PDB file of C-alpha atoms in Angstrom:
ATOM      1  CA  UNK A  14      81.519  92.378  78.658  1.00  0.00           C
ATOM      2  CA  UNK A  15      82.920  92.610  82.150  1.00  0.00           C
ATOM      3  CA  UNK A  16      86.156  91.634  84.085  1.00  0.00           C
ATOM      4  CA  UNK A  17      85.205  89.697  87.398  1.00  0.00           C
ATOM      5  CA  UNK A  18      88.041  90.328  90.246  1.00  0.00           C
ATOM      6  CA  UNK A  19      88.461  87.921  92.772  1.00  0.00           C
ATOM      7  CA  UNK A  20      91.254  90.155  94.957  1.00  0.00           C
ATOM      8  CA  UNK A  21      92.524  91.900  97.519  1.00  0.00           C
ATOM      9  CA  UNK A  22      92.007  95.393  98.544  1.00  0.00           C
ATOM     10  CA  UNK A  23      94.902  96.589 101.203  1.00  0.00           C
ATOM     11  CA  UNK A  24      95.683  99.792 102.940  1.00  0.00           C
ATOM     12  CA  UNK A  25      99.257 100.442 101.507  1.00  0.00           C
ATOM     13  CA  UNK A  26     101.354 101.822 104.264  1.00  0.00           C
ATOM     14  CA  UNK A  27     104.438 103.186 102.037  1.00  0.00           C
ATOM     15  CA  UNK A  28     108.114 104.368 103.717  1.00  0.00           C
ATOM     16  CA  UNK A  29     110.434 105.857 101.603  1.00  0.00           C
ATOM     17  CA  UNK A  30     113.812 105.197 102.698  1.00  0.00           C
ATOM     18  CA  UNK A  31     117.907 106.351 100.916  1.00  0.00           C
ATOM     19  CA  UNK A  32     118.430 102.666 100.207  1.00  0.00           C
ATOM     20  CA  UNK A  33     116.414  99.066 101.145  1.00  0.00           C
ATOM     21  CA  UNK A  34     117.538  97.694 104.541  1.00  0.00           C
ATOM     22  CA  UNK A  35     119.743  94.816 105.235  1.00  0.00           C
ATOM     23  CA  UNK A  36     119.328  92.164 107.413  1.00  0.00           C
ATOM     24  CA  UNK A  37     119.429  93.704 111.085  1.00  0.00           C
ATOM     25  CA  UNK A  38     119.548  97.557 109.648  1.00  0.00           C
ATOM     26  CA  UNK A  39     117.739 100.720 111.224  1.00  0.00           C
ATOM     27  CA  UNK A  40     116.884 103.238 108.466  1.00  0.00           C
ATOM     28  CA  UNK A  41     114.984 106.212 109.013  1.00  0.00           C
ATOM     29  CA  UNK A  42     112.174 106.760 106.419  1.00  0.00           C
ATOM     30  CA  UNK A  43     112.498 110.006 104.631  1.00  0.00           C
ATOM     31  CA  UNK A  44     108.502 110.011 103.707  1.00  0.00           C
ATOM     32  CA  UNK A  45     105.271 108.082 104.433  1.00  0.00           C
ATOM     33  CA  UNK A  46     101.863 107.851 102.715  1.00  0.00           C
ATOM     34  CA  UNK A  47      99.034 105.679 102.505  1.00  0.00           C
ATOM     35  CA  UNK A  48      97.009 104.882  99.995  1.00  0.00           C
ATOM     36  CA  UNK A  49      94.705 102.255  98.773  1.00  0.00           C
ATOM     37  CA  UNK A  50      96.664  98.975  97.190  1.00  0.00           C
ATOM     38  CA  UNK A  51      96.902  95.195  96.893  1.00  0.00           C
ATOM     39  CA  UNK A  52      97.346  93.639  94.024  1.00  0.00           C
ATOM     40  CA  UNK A  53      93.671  93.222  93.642  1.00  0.00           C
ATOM     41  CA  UNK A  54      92.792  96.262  93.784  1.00  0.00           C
ATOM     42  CA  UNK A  55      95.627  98.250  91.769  1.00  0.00           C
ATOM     43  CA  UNK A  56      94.096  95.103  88.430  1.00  0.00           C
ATOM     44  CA  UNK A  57      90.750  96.450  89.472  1.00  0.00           C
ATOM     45  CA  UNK A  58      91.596  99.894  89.541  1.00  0.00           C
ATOM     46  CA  UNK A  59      93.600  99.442  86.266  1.00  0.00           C
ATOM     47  CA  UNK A  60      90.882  97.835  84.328  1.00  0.00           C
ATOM     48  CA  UNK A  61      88.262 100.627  84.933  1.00  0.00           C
ATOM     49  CA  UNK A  62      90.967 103.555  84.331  1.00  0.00           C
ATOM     50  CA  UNK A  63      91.392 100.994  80.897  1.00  0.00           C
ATOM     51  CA  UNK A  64      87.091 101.948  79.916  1.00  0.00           C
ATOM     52  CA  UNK A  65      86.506  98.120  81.264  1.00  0.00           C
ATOM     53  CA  UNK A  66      83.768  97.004  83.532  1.00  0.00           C
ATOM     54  CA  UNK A  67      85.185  95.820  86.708  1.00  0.00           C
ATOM     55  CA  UNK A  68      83.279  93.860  89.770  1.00  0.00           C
ATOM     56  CA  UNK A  69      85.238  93.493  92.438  1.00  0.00           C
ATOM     57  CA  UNK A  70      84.905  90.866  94.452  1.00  0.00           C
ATOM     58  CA  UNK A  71      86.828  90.539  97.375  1.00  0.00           C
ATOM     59  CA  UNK A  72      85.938  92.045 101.400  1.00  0.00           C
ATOM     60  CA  UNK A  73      87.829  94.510 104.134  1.00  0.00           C
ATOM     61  CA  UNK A  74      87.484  94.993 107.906  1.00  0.00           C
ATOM     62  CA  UNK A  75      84.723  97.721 109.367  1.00  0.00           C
ATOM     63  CA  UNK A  76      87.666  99.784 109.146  1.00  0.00           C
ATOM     64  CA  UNK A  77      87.702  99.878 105.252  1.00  0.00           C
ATOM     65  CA  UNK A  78      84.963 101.883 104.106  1.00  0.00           C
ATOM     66  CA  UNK A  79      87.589 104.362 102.606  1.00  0.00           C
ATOM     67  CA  UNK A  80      88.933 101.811 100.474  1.00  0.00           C
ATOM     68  CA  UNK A  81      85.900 100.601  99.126  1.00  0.00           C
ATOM     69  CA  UNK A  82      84.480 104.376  98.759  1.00  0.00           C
ATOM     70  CA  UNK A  83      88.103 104.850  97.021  1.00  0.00           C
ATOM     71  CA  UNK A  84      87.545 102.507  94.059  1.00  0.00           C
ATOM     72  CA  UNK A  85      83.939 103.318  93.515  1.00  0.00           C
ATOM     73  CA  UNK A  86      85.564 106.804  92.640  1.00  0.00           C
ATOM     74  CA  UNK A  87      87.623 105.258  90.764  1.00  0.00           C
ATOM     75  CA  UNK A  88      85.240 103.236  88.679  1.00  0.00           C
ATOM     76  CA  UNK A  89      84.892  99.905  90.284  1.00  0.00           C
ATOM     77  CA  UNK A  90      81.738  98.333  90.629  1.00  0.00           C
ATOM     78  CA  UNK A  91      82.172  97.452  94.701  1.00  0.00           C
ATOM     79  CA  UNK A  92      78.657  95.625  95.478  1.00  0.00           C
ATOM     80  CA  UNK A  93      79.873  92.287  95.837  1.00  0.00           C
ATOM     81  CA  UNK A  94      83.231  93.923  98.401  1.00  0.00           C
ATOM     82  CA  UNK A  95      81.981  92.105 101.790  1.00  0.00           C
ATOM     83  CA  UNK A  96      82.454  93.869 105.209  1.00  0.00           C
ATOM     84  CA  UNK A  97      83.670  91.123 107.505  1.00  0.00           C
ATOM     85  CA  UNK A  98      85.123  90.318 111.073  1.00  0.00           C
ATOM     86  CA  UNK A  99      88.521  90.903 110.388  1.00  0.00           C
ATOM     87  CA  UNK A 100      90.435  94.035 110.035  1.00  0.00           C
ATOM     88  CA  UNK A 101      91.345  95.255 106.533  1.00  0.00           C
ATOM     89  CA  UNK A 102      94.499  94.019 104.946  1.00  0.00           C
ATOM     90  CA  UNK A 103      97.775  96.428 104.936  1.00  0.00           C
ATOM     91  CA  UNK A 104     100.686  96.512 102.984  1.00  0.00           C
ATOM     92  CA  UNK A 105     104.092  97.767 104.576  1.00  0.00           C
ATOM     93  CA  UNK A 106     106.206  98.938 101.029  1.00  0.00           C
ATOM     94  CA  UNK A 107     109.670 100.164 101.729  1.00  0.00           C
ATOM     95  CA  UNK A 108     110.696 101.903  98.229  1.00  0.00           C
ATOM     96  CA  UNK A 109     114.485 103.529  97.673  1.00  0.00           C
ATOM     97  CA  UNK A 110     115.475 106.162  95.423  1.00  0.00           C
ATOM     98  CA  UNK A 111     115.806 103.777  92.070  1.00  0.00           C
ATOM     99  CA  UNK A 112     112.331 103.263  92.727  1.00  0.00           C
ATOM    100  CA  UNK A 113     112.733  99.425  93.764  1.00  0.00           C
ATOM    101  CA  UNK A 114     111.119  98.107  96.495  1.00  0.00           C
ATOM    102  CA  UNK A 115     110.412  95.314  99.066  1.00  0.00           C
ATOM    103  CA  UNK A 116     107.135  94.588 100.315  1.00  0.00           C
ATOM    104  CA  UNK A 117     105.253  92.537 103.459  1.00  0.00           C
ATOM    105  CA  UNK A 118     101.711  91.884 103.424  1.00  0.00           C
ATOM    106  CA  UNK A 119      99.515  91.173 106.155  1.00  0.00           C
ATOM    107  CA  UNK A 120      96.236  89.264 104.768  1.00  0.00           C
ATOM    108  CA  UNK A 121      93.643  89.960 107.238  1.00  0.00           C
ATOM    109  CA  UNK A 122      89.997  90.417 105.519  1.00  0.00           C
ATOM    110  CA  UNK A 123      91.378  89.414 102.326  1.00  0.00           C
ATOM    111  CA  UNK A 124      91.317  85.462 103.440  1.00  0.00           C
ATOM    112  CA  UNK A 125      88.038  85.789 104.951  1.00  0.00           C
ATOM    113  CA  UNK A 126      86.588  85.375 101.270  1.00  0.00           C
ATOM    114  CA  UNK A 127      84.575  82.051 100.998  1.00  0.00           C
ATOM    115  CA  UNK A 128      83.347  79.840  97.817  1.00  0.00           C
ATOM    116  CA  UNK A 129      79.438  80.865  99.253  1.00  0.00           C
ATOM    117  CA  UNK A 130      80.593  84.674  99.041  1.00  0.00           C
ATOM    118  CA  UNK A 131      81.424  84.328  95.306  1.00  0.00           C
ATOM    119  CA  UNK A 132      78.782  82.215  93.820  1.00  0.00           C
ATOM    120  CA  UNK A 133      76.092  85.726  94.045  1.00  0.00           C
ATOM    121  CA  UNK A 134      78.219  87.814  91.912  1.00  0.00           C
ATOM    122  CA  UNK A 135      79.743  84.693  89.371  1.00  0.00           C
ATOM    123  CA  UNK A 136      75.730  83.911  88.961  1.00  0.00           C
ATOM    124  CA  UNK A 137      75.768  87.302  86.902  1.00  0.00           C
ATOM    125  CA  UNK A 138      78.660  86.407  84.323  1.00  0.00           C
ATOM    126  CA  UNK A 139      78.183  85.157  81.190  1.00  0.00           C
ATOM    127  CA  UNK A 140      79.356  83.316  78.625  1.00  0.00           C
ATOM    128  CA  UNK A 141      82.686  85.298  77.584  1.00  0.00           C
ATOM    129  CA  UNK A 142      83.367  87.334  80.461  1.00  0.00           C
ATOM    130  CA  UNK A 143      86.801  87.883  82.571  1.00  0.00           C
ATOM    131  CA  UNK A 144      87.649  86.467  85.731  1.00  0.00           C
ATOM    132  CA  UNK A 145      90.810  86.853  87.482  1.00  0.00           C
ATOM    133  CA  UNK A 146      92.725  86.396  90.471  1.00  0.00           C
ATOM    134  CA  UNK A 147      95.335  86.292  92.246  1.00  0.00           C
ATOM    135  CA  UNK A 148      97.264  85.007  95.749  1.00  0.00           C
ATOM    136  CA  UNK A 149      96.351  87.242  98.406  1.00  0.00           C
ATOM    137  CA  UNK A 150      92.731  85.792  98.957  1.00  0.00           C
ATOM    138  CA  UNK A 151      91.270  82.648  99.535  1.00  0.00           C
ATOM    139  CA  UNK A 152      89.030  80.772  97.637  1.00  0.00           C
ATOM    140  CA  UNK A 153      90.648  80.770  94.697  1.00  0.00           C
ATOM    141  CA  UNK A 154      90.376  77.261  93.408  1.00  0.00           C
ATOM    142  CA  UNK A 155      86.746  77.581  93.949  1.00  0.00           C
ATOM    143  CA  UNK A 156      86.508  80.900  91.766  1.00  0.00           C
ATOM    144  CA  UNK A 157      88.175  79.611  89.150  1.00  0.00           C
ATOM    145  CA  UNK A 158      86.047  76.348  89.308  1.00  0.00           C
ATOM    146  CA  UNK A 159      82.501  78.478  88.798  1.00  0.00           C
ATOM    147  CA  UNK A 160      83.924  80.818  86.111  1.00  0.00           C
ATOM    148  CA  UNK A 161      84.972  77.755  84.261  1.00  0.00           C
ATOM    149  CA  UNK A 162      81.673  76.057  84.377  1.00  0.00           C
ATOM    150  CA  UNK A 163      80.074  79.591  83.797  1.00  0.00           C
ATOM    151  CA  UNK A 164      82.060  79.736  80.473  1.00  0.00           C
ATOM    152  CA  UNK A 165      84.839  82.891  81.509  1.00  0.00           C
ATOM    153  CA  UNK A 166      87.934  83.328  80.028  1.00  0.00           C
ATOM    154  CA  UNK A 167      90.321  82.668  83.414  1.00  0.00           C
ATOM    155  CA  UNK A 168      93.271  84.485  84.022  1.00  0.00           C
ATOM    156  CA  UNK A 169      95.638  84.079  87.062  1.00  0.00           C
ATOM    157  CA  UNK A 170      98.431  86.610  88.289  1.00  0.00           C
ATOM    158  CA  UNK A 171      99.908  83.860  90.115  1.00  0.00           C
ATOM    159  CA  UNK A 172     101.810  86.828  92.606  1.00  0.00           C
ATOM    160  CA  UNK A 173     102.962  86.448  95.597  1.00  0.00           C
ATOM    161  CA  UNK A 174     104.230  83.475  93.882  1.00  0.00           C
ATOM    162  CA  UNK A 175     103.267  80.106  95.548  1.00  0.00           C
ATOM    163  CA  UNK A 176     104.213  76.986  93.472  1.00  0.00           C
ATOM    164  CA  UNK A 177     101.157  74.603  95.278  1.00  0.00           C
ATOM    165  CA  UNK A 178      98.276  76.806  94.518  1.00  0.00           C
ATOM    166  CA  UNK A 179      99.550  77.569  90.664  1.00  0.00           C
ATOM    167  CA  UNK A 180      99.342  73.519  90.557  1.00  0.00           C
ATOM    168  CA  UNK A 181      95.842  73.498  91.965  1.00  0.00           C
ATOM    169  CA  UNK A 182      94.534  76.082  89.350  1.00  0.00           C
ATOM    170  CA  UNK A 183      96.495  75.572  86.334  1.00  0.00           C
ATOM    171  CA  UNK A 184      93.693  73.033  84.341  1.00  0.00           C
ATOM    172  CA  UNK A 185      91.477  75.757  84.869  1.00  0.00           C
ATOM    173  CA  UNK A 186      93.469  78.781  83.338  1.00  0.00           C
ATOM    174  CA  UNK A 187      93.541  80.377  79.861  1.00  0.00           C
ATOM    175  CA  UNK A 188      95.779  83.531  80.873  1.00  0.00           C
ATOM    176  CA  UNK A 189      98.765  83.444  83.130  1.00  0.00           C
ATOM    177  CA  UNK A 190     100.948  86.394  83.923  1.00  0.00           C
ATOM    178  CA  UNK A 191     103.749  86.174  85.923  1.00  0.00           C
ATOM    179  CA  UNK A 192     107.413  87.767  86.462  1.00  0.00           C
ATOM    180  CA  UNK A 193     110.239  86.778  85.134  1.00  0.00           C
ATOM    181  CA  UNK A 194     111.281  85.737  88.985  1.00  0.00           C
ATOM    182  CA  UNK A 195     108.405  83.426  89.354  1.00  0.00           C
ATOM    183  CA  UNK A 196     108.326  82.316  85.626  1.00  0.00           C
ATOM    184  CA  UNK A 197     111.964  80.936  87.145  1.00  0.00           C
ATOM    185  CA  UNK A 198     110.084  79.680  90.243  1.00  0.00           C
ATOM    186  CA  UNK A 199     107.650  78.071  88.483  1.00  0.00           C
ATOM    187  CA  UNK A 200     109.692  76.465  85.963  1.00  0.00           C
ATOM    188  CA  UNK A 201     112.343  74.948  88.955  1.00  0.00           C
ATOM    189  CA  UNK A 202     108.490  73.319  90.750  1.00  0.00           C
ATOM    190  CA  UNK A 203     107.650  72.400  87.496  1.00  0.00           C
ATOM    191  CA  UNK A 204     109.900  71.445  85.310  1.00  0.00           C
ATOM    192  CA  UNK A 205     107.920  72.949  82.508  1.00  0.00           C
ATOM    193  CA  UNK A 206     109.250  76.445  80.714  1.00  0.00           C
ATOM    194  CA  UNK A 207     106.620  78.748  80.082  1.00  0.00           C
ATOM    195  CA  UNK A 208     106.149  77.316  76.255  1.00  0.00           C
ATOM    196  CA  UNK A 209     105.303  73.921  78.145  1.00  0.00           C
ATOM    197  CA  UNK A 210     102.791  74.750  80.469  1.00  0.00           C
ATOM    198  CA  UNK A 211      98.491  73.866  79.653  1.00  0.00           C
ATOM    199  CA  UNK A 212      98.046  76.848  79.534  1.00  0.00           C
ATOM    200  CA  UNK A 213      96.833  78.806  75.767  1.00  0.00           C
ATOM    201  CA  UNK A 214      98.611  82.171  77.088  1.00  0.00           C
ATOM    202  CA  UNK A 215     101.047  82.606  79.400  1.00  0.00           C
ATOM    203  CA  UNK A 216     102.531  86.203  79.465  1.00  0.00           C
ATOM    204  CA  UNK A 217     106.300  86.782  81.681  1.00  0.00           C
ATOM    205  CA  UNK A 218     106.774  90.329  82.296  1.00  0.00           C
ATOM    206  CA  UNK A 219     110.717  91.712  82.821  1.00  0.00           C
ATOM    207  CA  UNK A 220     110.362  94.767  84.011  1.00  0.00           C
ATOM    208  CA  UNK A 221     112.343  97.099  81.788  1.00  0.00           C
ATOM    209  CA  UNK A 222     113.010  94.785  78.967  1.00  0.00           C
ATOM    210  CA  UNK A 223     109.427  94.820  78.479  1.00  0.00           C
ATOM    211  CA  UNK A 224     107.553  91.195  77.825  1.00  0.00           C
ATOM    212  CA  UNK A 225     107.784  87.507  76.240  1.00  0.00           C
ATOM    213  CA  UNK A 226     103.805  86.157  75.301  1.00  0.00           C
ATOM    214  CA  UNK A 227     104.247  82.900  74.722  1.00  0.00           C
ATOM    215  CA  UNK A 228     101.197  80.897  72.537  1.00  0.00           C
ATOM    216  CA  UNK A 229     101.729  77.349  72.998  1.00  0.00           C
ATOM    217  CA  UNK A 230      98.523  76.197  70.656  1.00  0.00           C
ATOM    218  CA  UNK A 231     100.800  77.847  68.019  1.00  0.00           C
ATOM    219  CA  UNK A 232     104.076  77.315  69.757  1.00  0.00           C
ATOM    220  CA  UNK A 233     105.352  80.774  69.677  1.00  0.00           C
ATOM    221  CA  UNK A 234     106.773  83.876  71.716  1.00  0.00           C
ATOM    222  CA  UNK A 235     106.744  87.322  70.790  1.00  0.00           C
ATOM    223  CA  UNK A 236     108.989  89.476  72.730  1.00  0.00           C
ATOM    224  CA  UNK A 237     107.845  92.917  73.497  1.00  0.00           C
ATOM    225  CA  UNK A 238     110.195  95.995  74.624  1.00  0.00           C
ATOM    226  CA  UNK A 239     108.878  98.225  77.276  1.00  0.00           C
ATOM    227  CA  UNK A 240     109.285 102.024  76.408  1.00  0.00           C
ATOM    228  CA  UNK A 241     112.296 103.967  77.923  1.00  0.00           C
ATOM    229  CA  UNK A 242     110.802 106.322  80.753  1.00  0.00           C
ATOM    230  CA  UNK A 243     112.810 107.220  83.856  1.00  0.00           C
ATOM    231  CA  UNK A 244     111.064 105.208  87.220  1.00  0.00           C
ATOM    232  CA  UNK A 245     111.036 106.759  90.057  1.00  0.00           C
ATOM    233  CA  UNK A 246     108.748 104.174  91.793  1.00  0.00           C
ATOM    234  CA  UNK A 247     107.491 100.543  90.063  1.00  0.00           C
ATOM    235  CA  UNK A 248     105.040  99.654  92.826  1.00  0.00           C
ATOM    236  CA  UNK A 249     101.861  98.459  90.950  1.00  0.00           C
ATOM    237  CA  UNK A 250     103.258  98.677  87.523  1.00  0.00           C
ATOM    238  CA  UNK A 251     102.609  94.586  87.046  1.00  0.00           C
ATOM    239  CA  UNK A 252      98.785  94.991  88.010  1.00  0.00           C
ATOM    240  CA  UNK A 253      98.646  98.155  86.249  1.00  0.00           C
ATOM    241  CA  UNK A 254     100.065  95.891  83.300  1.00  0.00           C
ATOM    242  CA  UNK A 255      97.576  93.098  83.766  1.00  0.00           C
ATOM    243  CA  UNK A 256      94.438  95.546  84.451  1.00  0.00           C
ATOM    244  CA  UNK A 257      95.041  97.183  81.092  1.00  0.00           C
ATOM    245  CA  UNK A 258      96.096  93.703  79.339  1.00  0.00           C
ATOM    246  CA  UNK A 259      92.675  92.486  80.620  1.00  0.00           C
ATOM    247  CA  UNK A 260      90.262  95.420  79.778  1.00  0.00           C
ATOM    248  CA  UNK A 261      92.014  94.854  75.996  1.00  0.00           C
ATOM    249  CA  UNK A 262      91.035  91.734  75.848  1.00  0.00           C
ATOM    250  CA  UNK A 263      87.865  92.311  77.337  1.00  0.00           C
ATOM    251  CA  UNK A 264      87.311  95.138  74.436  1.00  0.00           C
ATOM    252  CA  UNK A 265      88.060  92.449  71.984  1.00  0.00           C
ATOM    253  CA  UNK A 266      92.132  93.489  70.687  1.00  0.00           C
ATOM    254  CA  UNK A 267      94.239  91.109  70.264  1.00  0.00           C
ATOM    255  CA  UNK A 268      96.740  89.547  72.180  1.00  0.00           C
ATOM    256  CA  UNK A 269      99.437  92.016  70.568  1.00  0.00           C
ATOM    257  CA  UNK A 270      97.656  95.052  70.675  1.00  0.00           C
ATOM    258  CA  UNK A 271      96.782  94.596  74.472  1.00  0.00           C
ATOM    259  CA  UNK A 272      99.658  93.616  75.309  1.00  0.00           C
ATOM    260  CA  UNK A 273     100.818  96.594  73.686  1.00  0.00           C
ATOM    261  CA  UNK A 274      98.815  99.325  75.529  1.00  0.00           C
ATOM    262  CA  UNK A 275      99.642  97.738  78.764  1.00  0.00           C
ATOM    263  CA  UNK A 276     103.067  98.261  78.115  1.00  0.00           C
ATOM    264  CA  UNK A 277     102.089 101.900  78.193  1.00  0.00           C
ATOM    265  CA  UNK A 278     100.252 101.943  80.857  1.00  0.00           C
ATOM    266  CA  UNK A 279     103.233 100.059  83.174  1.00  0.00           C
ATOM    267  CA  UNK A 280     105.408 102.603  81.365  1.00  0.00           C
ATOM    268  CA  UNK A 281     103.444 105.938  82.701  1.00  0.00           C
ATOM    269  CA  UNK A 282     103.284 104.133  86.175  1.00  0.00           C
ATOM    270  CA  UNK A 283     106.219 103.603  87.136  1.00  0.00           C
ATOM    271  CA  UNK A 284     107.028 107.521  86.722  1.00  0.00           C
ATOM    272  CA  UNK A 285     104.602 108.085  89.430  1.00  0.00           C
ATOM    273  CA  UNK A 286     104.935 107.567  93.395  1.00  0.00           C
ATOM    274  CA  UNK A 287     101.826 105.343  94.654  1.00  0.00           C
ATOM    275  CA  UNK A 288      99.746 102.605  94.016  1.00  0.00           C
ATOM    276  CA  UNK A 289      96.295 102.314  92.827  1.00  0.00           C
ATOM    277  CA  UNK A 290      95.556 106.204  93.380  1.00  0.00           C
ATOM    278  CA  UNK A 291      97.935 107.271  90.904  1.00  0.00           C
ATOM    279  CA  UNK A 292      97.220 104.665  88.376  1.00  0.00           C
ATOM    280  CA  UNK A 293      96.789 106.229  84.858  1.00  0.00           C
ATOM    281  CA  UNK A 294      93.224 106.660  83.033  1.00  0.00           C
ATOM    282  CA  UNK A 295      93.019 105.737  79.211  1.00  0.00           C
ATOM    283  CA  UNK A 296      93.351 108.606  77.281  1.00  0.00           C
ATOM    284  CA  UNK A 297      96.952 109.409  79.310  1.00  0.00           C
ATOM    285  CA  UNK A 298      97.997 106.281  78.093  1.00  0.00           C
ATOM    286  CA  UNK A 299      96.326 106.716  74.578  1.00  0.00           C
ATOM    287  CA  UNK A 300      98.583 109.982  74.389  1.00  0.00           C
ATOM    288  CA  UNK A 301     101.757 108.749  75.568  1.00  0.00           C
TER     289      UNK A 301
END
């Protein structure tokens, strides 16, 4: 089987920094790097570490041939990543010493993505397969319209969190992750809890408490603890989460069991500094 990414693929521009700044403070970074990110890209990167298949679909600038050279190393399949007229999207992460952090996004290539760009790749799927997204591209609605019709299993990590376009795709979905912060967010638009929503699987990551999945064709939750690990940085951990959750189901586990190893695999990540380059491979999770 194969996952089917609709997402972004940024240049992460990271600044360490003694604490996060306040409104109208100076800080002096006390280390840069940049790497390859967006939330895209860290699922996509996630689900091949996790043994999946993974096409990305999603495009960059003609300044992001290292990005897409980056996650064919990694295991992506990148034919369907469009160079476009627009530069490459960038992430600006400011992470302190706890290992929280605070990020701004600039879009740029990633919302150059049109229905015509995805109905190539989505002509390959079958009956069965994965397709997910997120809300740093455009054409999202659209996406999850063909892999519908086509069949897929749709799942939606419905980050950065935007309350109109969950509404738009939320017939369409059989997954949803989300954060505890926009499970809130979501629930004050809505007026639904997570147990309400039409959707067969909703799963609300908390960070360090681990996860609630909630099955609302049985109308139950199952809380999950995360494993005790000292986190130095948890940039990535939720799509590191998601692109192992995915490649489980894609494997055929269940629910639990996925779940389950992605809680490893968000556990081993957030003891590393980076993004999608530091992402952990199966068998480290496997052993942990």
């Amino acid at each position: 089987m194969t996952i089917f990414n609709l997402g972004s693929i940024n240049a992460d521009l990271v600044y360490r920094l003694p604490h996060l700044p306040a409104p109208g403070e100076t800080l002096a970074a006390t280390g840069f790097s940049r790497g390859l990110g967006g939330k895209g890209a860290n699922m996509s990167v996630a689900a091949a570490r996790a043994a999946a298949r993974c096409v990305h679909l999603g495009a960059v600038g003609a300044d992001g041939g290292w990005a897409v050279e980056r996650l064919m190393e990694y295991g992506v399949d990148t034919r369907h990543v469009l160079t476009v007229d627009a530069p490459t999207g960038h992430a600006i992460i400011m992470v302190d010493g706890a290992g929280e952090n605070a990020i701004v996004l600039q879009p740029g290539a990633n919302h150059a993505l049109t229905a015509e760009h995805l109905a190539t790749p989505l002509a390959e799927a079958h009956d069965g397969d994965i397709f997910v997204f997120q809300n740093e591209t455009s054409a999202q609605r659209e996406g999850a319209e063909m892999a519908s019709a086509r069949g897929m299993r749709v799942a939606y990590a419905a980050a950065p969190f935007d309350a109109d376009a969950v509404a738009a795709v939320m017939p369409l979905l059989d997954l949803l992750v989300l954060n505890a912060v926009e499970a809130a967010q979501l629930a004050e638009a809505t007026g639904m809890e997570p147990q309400a929503l039409p959707v067969r699987d909703v799963v609300v990551t908390q960070g360090a408490k681990g996860c609630d999945w909630y099955d609302t064709d049985a109308g139950t939750v199952r809380h999950f603890d995360a494993l005790k690990v000292e986190a130095v940085d948890t940039t990535g951990a939720g799509d590191t989460f998601t692109g192992y959750l995915l490649a489980g189901l894609d494997r055929g586990q269940p629910m639990a069991q996925a779940i389950g190893l992605a809680i490893r695999a968000a556990a081993l990540m957030v003891t590393r500094h980076g993004t999608a380059d530091v992402i952990p491979d199966l068998r480290e999770v496997q052993d942990l």
